[in-house]
Short mmCIF file of C-alpha atoms in Angstrom, two decimals:
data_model
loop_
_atom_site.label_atom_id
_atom_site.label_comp_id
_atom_site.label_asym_id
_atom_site.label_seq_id
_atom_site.Cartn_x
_atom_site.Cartn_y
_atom_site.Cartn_z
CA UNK A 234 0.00 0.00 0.00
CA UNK A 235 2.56 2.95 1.05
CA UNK A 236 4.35 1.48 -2.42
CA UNK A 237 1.36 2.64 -4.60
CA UNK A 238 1.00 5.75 -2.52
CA UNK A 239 4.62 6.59 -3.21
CA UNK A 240 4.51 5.31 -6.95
CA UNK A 241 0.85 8.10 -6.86
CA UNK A 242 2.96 10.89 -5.13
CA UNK A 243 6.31 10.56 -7.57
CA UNK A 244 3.50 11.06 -11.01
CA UNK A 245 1.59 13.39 -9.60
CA UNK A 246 4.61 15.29 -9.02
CA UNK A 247 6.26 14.54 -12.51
CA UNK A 248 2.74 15.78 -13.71
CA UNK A 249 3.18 19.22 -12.54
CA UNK A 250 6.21 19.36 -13.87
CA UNK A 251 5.77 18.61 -17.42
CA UNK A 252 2.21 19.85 -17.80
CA UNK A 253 3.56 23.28 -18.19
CA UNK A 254 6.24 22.30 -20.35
CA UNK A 255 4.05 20.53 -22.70
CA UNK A 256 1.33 23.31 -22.35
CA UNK A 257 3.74 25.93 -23.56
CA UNK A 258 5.45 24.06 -26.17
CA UNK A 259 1.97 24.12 -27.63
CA UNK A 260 1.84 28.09 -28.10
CA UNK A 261 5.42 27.63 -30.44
CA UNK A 262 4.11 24.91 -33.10
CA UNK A 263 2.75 27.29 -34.98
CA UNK A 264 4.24 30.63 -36.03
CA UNK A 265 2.33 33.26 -37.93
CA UNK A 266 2.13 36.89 -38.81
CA UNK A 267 -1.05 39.16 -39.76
CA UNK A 268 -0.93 41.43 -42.61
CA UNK A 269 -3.59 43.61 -43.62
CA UNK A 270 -3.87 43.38 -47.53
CA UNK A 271 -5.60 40.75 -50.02
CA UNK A 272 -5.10 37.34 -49.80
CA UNK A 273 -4.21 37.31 -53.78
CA UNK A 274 -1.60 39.69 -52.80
CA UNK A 275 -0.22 38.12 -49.10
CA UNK A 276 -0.38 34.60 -51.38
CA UNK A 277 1.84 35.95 -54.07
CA UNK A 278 4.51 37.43 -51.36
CA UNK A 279 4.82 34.13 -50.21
CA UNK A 280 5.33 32.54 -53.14
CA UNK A 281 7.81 35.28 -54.39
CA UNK A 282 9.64 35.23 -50.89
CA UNK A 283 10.21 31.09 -51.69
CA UNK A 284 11.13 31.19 -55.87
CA UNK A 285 13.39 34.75 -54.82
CA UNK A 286 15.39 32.31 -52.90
CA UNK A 287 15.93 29.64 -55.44
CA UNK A 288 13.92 27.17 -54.31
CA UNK A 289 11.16 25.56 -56.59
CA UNK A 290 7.29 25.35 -54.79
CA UNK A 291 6.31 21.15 -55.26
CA UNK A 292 2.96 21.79 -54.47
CA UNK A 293 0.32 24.43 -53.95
CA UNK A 294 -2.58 23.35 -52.09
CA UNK A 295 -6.07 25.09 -51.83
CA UNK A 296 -7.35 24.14 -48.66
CA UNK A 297 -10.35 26.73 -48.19
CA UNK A 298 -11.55 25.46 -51.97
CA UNK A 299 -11.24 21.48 -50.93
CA UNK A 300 -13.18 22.51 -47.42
CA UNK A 301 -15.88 24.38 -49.61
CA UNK A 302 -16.49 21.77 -51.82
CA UNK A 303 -17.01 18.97 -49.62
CA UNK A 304 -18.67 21.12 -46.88
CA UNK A 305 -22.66 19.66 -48.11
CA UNK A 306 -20.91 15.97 -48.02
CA UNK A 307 -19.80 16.14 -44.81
CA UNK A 308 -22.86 17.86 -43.50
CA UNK A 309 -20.75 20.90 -42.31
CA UNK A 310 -22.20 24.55 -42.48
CA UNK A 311 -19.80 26.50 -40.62
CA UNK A 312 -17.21 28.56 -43.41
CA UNK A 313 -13.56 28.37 -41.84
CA UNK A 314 -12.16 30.47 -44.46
CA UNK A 315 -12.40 33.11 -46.71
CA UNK A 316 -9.08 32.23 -48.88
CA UNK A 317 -7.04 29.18 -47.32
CA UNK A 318 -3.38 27.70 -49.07
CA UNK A 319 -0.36 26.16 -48.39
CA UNK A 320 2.92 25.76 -50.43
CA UNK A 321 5.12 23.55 -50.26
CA UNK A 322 8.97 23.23 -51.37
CA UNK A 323 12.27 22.05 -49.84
CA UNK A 324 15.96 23.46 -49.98
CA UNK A 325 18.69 20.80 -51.32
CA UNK A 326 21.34 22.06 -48.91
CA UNK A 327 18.97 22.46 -45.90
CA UNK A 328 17.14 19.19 -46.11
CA UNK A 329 20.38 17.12 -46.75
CA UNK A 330 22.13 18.69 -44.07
CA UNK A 331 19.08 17.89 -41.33
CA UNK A 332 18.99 14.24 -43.38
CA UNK A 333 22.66 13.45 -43.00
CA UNK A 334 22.80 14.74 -38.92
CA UNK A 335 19.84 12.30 -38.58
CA UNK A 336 18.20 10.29 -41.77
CA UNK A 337 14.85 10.23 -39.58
CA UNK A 338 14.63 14.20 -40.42
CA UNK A 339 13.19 12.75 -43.85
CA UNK A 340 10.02 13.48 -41.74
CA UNK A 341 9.95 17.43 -41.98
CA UNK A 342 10.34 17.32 -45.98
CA UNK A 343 8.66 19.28 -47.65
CA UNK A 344 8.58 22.53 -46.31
CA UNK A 345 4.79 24.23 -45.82
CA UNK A 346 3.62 27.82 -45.44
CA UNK A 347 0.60 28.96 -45.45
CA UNK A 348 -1.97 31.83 -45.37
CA UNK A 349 -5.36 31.92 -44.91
CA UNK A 350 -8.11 34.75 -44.33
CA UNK A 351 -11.06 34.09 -42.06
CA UNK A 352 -14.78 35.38 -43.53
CA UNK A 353 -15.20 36.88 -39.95
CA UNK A 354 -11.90 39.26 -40.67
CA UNK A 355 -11.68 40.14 -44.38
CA UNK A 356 -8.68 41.57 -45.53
CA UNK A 357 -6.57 40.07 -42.24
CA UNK A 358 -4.52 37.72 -43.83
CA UNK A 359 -2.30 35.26 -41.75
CA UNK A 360 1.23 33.55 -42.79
CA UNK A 361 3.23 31.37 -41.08
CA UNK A 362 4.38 27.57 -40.91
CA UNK A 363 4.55 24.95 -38.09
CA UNK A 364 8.12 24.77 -36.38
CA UNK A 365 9.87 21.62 -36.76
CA UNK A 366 10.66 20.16 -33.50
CA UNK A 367 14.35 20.16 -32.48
CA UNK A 368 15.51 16.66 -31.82
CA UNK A 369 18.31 14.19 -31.83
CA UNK A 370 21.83 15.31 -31.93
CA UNK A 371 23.42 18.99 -31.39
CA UNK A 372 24.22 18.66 -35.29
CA UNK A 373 20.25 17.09 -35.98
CA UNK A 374 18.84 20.08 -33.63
CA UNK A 375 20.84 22.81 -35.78
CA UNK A 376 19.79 21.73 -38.84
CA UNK A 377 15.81 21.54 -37.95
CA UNK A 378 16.81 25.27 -36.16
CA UNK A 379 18.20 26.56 -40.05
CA UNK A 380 15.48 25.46 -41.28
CA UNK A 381 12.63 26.93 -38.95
CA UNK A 382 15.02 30.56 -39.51
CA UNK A 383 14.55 29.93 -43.23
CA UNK A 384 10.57 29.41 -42.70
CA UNK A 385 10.43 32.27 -40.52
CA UNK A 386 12.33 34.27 -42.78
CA UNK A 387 10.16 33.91 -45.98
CA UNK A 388 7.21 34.30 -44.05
CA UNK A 389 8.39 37.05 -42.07
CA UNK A 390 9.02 38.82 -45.90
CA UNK A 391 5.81 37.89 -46.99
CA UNK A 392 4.13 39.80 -43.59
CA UNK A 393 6.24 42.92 -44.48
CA UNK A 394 8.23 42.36 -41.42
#
């Protein structure tokens, strides 16, 4: 009995300690930026602030159109938003360097952005990207850290900041 009081005492312990931890790693997965402007316009920056660099966008995706168009077949009414995309691309030297610290990094390629405009705030038009989490190695953890400086970077440009 005083074993599984102890064993009781030591988690609730360790659950004070990381609930706070994990709580405000939360408000960091994803970073993004409001500009006031058209989404057409906010869009294009972003794209601009990824080809500028070199790199070549793999995908576009339109994820306000997809959630439009199969709103009535999944028997939702509520409109998310206005204008919704992502794009996605990769850098060569970036993504090799994370790769070769730690082959599991695979896992963060591609890159995404996004921006999206909400029909309750017209003309507020966020951009950002979800932070890759730093793990493994020093060498694995400065690679994922490039590349999150790279996302914020282009997004960042595309806010006007």
């Amino acid at each position: 009995m005083n074993r599984y009081f102890a064993v009781a005492q030591i988690a609730a312990v360790m659950a004070t300690l990381v609930l706070p931890v994990a709580s405000h790693a939360g408000d960091e997965v994803v970073t993004d930026y409001v500009v006031e402007d058209s989404f057409e316009n906010v869009h294009q920056d972003l794209s601009d602030a990824i080809v500028n660099r070199g790199y070549h966008i793999e995908h576009a995706g339109d994820v306000g159109g997809m959630l439009k168009r199969t709103g009535d077949t999944v028997g939702a009414s509520k409109k998310v938003y206005e204008n919704a995309g992502f794009l996605q691309f990769c850098s060569a030297v970036l993504s090799r360097g994370a790769m070769e610290a730690d082959p599991s990094n695979i896992a963060f390629c591609p890159y995404v952005v996004f921006a999206y405009e909400t029909p309750d705030a017209p003309g507020k038009v966020h951009v950002g990207f979800r932070r890759l989490t730093p793990r493994g190695s020093e060498q694995s953890i400065k690679a994922i850290a490039d590349v999150n400086a790279l996302l914020d970077d282009i997004v960042r440009e595309a806010a006007g900041q």
